[in-house]
mmCIF file of C-alpha atoms in Angstrom:
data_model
loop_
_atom_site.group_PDB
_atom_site.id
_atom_site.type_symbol
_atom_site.label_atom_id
_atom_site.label_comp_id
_atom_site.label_asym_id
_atom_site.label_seq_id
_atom_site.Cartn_x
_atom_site.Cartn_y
_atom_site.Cartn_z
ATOM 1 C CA UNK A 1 32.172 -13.171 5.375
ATOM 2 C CA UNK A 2 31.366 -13.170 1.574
ATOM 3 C CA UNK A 3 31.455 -17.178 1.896
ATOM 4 C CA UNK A 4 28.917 -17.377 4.348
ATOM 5 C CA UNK A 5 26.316 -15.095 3.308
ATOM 6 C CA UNK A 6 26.413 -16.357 -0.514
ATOM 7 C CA UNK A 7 25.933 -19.976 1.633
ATOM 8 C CA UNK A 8 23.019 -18.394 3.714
ATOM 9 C CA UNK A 9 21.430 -16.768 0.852
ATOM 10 C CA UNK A 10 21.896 -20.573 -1.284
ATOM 11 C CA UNK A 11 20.511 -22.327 1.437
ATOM 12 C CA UNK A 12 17.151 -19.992 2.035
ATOM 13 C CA UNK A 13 16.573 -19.650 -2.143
ATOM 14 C CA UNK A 14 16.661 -23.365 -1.738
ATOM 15 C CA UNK A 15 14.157 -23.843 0.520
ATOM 16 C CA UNK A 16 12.008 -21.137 -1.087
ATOM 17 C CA UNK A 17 12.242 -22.671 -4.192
ATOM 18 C CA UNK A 18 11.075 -25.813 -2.464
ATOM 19 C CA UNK A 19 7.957 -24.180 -0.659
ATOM 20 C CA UNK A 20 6.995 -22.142 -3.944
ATOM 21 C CA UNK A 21 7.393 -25.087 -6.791
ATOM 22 C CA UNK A 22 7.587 -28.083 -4.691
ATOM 23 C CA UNK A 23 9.933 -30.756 -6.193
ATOM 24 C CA UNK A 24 11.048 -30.358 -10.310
ATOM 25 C CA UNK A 25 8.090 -31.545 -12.208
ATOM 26 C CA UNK A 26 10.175 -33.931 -14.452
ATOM 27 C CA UNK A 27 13.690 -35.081 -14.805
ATOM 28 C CA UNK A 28 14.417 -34.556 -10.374
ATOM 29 C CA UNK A 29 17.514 -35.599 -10.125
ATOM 30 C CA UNK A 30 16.819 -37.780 -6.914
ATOM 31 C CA UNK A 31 14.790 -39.952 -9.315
ATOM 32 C CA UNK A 32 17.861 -40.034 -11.647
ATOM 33 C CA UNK A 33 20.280 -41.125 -9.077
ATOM 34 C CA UNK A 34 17.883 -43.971 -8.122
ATOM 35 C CA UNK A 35 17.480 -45.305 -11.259
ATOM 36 C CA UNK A 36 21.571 -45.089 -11.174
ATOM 37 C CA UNK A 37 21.622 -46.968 -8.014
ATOM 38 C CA UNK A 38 19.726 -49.485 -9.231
ATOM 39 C CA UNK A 39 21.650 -50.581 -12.397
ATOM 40 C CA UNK A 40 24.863 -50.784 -10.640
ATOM 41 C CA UNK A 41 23.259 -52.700 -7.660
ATOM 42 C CA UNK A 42 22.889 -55.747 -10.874
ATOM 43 C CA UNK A 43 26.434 -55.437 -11.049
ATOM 44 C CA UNK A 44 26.938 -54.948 -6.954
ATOM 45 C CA UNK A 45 25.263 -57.138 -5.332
ATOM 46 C CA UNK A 46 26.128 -59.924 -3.114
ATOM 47 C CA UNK A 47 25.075 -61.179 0.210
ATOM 48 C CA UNK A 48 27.766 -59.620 2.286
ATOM 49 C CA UNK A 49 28.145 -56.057 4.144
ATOM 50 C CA UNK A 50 31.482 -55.872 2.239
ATOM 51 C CA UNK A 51 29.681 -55.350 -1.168
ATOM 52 C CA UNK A 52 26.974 -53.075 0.146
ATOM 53 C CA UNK A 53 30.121 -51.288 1.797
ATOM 54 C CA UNK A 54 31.493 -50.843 -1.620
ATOM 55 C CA UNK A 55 28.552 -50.010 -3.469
ATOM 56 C CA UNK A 56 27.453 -47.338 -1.078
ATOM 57 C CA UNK A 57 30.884 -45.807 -1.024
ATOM 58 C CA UNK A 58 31.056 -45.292 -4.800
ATOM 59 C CA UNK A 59 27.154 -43.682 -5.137
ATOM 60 C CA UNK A 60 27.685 -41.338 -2.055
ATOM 61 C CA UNK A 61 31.075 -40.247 -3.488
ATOM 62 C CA UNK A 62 29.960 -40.104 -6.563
ATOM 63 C CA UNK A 63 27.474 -37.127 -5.704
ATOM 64 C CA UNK A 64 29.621 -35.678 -3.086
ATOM 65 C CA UNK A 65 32.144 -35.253 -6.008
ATOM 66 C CA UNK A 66 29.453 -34.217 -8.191
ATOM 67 C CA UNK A 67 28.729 -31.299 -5.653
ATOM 68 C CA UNK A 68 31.993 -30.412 -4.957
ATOM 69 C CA UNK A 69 32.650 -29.729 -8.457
ATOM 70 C CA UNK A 70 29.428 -27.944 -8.723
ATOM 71 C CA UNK A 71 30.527 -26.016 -6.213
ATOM 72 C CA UNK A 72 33.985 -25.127 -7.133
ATOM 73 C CA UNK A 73 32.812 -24.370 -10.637
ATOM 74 C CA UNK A 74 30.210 -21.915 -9.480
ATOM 75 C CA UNK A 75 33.123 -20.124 -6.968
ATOM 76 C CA UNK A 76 34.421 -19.377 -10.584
ATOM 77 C CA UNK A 77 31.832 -17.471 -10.952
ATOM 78 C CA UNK A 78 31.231 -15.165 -8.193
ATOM 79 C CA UNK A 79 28.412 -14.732 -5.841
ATOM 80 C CA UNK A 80 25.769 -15.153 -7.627
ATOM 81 C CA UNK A 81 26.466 -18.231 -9.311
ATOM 82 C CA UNK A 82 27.808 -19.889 -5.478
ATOM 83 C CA UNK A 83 24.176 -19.135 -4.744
ATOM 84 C CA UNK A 84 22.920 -20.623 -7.068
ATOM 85 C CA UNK A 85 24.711 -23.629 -7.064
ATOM 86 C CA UNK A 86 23.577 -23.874 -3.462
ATOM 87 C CA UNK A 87 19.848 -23.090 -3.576
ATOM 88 C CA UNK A 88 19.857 -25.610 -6.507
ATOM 89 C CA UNK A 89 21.387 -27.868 -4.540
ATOM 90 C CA UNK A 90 19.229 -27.364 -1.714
ATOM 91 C CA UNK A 91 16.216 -27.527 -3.532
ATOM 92 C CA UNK A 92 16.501 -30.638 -5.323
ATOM 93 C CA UNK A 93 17.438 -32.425 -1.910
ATOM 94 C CA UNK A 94 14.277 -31.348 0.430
ATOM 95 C CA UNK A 95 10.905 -32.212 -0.335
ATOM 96 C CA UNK A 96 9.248 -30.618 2.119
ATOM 97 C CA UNK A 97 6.434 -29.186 0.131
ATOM 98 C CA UNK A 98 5.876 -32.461 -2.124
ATOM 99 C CA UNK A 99 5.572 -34.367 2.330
ATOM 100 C CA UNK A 100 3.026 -31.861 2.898
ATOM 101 C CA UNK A 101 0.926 -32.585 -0.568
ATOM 102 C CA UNK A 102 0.873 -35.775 -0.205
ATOM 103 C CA UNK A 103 -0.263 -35.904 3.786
ATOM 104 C CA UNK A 104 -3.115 -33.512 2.705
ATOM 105 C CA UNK A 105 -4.263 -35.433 -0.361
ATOM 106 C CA UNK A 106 -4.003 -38.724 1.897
ATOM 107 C CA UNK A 107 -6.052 -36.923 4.553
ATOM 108 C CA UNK A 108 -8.667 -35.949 1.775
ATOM 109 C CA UNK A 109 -8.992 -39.666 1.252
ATOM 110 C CA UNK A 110 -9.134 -40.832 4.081
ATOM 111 C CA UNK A 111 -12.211 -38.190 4.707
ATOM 112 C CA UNK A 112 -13.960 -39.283 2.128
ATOM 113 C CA UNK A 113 -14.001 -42.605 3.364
ATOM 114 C CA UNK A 114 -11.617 -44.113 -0.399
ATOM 115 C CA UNK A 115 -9.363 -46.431 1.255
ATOM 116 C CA UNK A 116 -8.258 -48.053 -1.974
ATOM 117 C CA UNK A 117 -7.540 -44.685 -3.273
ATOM 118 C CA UNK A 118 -5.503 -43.854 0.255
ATOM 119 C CA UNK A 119 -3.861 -47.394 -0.167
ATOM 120 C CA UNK A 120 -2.720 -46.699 -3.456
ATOM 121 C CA UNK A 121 -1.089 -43.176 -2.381
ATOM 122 C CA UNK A 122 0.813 -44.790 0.581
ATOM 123 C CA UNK A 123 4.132 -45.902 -1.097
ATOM 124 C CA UNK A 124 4.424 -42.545 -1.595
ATOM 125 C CA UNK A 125 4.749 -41.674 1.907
ATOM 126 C CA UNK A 126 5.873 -44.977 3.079
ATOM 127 C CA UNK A 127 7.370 -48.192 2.410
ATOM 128 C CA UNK A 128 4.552 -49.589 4.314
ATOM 129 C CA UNK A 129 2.240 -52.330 3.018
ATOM 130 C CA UNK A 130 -0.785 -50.721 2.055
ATOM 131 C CA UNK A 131 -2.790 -54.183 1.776
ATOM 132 C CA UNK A 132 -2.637 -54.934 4.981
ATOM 133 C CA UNK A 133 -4.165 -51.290 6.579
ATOM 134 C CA UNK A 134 -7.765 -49.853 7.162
ATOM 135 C CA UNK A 135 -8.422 -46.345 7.726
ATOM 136 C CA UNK A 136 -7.177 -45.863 10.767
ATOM 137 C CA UNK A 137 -4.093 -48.192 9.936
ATOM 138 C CA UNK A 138 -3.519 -45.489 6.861
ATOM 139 C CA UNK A 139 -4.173 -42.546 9.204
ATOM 140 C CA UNK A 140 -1.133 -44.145 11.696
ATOM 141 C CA UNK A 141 1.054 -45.274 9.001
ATOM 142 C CA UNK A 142 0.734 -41.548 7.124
ATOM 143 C CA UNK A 143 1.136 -39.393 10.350
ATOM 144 C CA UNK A 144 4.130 -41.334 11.436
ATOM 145 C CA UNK A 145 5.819 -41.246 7.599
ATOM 146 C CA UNK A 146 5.078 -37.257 7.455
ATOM 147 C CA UNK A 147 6.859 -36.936 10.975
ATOM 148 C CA UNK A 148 9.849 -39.008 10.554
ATOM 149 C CA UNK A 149 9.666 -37.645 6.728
ATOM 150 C CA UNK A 150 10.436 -33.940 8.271
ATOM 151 C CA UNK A 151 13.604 -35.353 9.341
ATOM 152 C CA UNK A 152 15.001 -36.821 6.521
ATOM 153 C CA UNK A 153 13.534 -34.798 3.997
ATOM 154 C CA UNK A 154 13.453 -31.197 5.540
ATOM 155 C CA UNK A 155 15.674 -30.590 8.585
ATOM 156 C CA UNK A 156 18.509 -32.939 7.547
ATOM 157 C CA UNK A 157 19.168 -31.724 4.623
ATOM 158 C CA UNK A 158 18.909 -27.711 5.042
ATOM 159 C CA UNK A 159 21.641 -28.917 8.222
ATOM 160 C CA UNK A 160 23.183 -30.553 5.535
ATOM 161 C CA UNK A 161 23.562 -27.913 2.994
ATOM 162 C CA UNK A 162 24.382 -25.182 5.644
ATOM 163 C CA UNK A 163 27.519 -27.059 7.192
ATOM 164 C CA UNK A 164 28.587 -28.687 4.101
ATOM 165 C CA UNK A 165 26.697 -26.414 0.791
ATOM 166 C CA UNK A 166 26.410 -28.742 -2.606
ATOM 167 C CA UNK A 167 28.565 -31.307 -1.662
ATOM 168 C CA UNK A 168 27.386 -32.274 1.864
ATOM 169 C CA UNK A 169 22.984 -31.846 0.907
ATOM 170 C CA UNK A 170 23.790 -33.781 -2.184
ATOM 171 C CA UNK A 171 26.179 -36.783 -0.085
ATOM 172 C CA UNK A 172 23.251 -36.852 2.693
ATOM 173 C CA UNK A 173 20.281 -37.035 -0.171
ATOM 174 C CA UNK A 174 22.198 -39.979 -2.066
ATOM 175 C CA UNK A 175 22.700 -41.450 1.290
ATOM 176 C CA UNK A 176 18.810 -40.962 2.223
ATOM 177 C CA UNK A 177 18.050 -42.340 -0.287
ATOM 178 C CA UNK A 178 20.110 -45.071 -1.016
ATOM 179 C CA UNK A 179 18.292 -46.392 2.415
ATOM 180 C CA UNK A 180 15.179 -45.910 1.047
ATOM 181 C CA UNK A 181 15.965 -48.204 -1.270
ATOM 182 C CA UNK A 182 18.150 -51.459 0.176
ATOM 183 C CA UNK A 183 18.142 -49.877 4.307
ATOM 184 C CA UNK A 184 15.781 -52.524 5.203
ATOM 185 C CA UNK A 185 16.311 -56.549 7.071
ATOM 186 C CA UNK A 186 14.920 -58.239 4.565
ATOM 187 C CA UNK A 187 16.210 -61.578 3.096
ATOM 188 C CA UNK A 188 17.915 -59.694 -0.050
ATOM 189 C CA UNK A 189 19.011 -56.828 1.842
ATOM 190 C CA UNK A 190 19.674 -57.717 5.907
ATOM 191 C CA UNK A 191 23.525 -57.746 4.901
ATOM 192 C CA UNK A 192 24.117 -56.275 1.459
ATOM 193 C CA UNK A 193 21.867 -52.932 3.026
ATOM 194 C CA UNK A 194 23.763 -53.000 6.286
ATOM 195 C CA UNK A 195 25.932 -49.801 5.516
ATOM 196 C CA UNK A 196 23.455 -48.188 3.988
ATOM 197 C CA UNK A 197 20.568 -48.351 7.223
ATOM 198 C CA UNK A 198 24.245 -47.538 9.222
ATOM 199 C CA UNK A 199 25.546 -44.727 7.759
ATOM 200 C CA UNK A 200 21.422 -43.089 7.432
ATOM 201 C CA UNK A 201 21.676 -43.514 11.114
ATOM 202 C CA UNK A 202 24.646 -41.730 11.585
ATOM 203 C CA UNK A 203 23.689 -39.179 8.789
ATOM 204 C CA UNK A 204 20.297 -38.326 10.513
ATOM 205 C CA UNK A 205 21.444 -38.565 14.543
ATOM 206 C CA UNK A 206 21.505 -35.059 15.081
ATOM 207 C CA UNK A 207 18.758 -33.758 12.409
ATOM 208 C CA UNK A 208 16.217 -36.082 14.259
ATOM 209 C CA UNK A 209 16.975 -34.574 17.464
ATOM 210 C CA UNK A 210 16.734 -30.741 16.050
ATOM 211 C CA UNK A 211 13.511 -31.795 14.799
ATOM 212 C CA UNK A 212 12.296 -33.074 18.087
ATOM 213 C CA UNK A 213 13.340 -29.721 19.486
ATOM 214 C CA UNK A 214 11.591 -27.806 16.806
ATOM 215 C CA UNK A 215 8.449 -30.016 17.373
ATOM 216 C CA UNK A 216 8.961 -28.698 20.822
ATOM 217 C CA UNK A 217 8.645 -25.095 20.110
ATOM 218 C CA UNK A 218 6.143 -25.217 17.163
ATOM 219 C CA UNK A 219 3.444 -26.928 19.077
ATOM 220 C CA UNK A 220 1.507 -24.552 20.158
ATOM 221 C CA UNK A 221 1.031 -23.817 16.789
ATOM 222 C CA UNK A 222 -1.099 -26.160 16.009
ATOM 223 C CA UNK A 223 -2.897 -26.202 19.583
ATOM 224 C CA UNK A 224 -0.022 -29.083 20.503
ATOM 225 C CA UNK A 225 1.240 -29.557 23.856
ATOM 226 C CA UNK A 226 5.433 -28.971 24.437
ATOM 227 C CA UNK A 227 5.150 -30.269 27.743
ATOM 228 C CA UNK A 228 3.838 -33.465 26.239
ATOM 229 C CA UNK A 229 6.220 -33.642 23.223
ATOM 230 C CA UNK A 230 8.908 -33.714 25.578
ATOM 231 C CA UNK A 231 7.758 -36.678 27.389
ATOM 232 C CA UNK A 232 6.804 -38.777 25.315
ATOM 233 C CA UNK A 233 10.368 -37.873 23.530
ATOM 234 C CA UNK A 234 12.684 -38.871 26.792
ATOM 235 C CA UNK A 235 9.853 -41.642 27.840
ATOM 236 C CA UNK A 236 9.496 -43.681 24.746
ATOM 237 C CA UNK A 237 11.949 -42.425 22.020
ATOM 238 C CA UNK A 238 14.389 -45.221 22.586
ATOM 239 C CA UNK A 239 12.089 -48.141 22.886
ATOM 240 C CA UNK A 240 11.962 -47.500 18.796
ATOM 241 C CA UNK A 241 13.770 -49.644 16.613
ATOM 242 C CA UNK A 242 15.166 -46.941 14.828
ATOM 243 C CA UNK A 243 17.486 -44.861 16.847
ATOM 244 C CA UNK A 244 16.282 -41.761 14.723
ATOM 245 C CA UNK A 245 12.458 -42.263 13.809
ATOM 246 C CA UNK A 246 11.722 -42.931 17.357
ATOM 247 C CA UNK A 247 12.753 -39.497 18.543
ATOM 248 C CA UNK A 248 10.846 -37.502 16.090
ATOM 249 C CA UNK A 249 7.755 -39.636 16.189
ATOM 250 C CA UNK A 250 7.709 -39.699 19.768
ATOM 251 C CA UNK A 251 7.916 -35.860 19.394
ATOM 252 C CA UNK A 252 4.993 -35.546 17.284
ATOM 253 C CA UNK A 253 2.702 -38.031 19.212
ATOM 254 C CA UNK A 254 3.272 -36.092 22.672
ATOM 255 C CA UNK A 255 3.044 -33.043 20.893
ATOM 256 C CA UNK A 256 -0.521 -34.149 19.175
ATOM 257 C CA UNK A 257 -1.945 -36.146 21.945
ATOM 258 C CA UNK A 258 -1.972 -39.157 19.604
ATOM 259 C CA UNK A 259 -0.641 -42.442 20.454
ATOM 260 C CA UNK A 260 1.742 -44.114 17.477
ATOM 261 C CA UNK A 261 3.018 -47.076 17.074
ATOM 262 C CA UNK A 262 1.995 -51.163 17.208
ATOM 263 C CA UNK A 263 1.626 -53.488 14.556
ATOM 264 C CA UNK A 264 3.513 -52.634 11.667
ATOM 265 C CA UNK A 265 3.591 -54.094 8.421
ATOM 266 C CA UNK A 266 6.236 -53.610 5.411
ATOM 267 C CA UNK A 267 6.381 -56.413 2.506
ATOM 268 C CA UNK A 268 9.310 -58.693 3.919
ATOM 269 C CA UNK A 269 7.988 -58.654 7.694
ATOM 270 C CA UNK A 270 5.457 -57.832 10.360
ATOM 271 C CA UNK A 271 7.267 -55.088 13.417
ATOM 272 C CA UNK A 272 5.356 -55.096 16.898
ATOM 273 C CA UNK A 273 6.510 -51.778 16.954
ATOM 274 C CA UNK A 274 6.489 -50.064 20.843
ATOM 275 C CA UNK A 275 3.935 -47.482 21.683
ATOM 276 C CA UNK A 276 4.614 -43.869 21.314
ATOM 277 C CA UNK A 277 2.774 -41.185 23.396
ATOM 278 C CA UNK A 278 -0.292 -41.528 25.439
ATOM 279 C CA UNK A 279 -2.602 -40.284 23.921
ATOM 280 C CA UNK A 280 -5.629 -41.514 20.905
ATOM 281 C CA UNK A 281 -5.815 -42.675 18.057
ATOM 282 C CA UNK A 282 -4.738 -40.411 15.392
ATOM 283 C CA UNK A 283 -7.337 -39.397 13.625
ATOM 284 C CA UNK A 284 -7.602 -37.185 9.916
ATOM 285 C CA UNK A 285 -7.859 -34.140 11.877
ATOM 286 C CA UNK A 286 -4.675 -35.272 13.226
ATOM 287 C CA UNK A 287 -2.991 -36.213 10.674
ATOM 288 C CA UNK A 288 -3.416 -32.422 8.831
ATOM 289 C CA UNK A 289 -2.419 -31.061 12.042
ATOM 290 C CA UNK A 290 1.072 -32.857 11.523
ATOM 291 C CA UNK A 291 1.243 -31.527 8.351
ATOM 292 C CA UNK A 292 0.749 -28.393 9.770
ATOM 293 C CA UNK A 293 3.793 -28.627 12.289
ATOM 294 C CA UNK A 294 5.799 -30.355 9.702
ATOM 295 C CA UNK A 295 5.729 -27.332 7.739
ATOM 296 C CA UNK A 296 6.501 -25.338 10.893
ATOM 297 C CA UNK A 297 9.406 -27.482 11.784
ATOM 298 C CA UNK A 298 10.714 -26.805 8.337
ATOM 299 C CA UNK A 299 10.551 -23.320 8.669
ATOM 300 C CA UNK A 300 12.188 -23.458 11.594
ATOM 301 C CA UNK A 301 14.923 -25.497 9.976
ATOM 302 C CA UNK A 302 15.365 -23.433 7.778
ATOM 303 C CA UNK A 303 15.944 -20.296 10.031
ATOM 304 C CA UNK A 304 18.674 -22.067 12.067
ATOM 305 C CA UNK A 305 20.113 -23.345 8.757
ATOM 306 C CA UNK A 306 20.548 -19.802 7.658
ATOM 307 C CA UNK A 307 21.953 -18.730 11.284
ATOM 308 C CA UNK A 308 24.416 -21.673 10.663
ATOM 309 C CA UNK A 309 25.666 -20.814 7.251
ATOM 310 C CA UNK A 310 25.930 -16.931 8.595
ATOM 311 C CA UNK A 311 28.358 -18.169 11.749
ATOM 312 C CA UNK A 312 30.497 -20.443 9.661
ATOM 313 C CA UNK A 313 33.395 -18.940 9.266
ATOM 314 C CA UNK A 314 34.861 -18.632 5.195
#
């Protein structure tokens, strides 16, 4: 019992700490582990799934060990130090508060009619390019990074850290992120980022769904429809490339009346992407109503993560 209220109390001081400071002004760690990515992808990297096997199996292990230790080191400890192992844990990994930010500064933008300012903010959101987009391209592209963004970066990894504490939040960050950076079917990455995209998918399967649950009962929050979240979530969820993104950005569209989805531009290829929802175009007043429910999903997340940590047994 000890075990899984120090885990419940780690896992809520880490997403506190996330609402109240956002993500560590310098030195984040996620930024530290990219840059480590990176230099051993020079020595890595070949044009086979094999190698992008290999290098993905040493960077995920190498946090998960990193955590584990972290963990075992605070158990020394007591209590207090298990939570805060967790909660820093926890913290470093969502970024819930830095999604919101930037959705709200983009929607500023966007309101003020600065497209090159909004262009130049994109690759924060997305991987999108940012060239290629108008206003209401931006609006799109933004409102469908900040909902499949509350996946990845807020539900997943509060799951995360409640079923598995420092080792599994910091394993499902590295392996977030890792397809951030090579997850994509482009002529350098199609095979060696294969395991990578693979093993996101299989990391995110259920978090996307508990979002698009969540999306479900925080709607009426922000004067969205649940009726319509769910429908456009069983109609047109699986017409989505990504088994993952598709769910939660149906969710959103049905649940804002928007319609998602179409033409879709990234830097090594043009996506026809399928529609999402029925509704119009998204508009800026949309897209800070997504922010709104992203931050409601997250809170949500984070309740259920708690009630998960409290069940698990020591």
């Amino acid at each position: 019992m000890v075990a899984t209220r120090t885990r419940l109390a780690g896992v809520l001081a880490g997403y506190l700490a996330d609402v109240a400071l956002g993500d560590p002004a310098w030195g984040h760690p996620v930024a530290v582990f990219g840059r480590a990515a990176a230099s051993l992808e020079r020595a890595t990297y070949r044009d086979s799934r094999a190698a992008g096997a290999v290098h993905v199996v040493v960077l995920v292990g190498a946090v998960g060990l990193l955590g584990a230790a972290l963990q075992r080191a605070a158990g020394r400890g007591g209590p207090p130090a298990s939570i805060a192992a967790t909660a820093a844990a926890t913290w470093v990994s969502v970024g819930g508060t830095s999604l919101a930010r930037t959705g709200l500064a983009m929607s500023e933008l966007l309101e003020r009619g600065d497209v090159e300012a909004a262009r130049r903010l994109l690759p924060a959101l997305c991987g999108r390019d940012p060239a290629w987009l108008d206003g209401a391209g931006l609006t799109r592209a933004s409102l469908e990074s900040v909902a499949e963004n509350t996946s990845d970066a807020e539900v997943a990894p509060l799951l995360c850290a409640a079923v598995g504490g420092a080792p599994g939040v910091l394993a499902y960050r590295g392996i977030n992120t890792l397809d951030s950076m090579i997850g994509y079917r482009s002529a350098r990455y199609a095979r060696f980022g294969w395991a990578a995209a693979r093993l996101d998918d299989a990391a995110n399967y259920v978090a996307a769904r508990v979002t698009a649950a969540l999306v479900v009962v925080c709607a009426p929050f922000v004067s969205g429809s649940p009726s319509g979240a769910v429908r456009a979530w069983r109609r047109d969820a699986a017409r989505h490339p990504s088994p993952n993104a598709g769910v939660v950005e149906a969710a959103f569209a049905g649940a804002l009346g928007v319609r998602l989805g179409g033409p879709t531009q990234y830097r090594h290829e043009l996506q026809i992407r399928p529609t999402l929802g029925d509704g119009h175009e998204p508009t800026v007043a949309d897209l800070r109503r997504a922010v709104a429910l992203s931050r409601m999903v997250q809170a949500g997340a984070a309740l259920l993560a708690g009630l998960l940590s409290y069940r698990r047994r020591p």
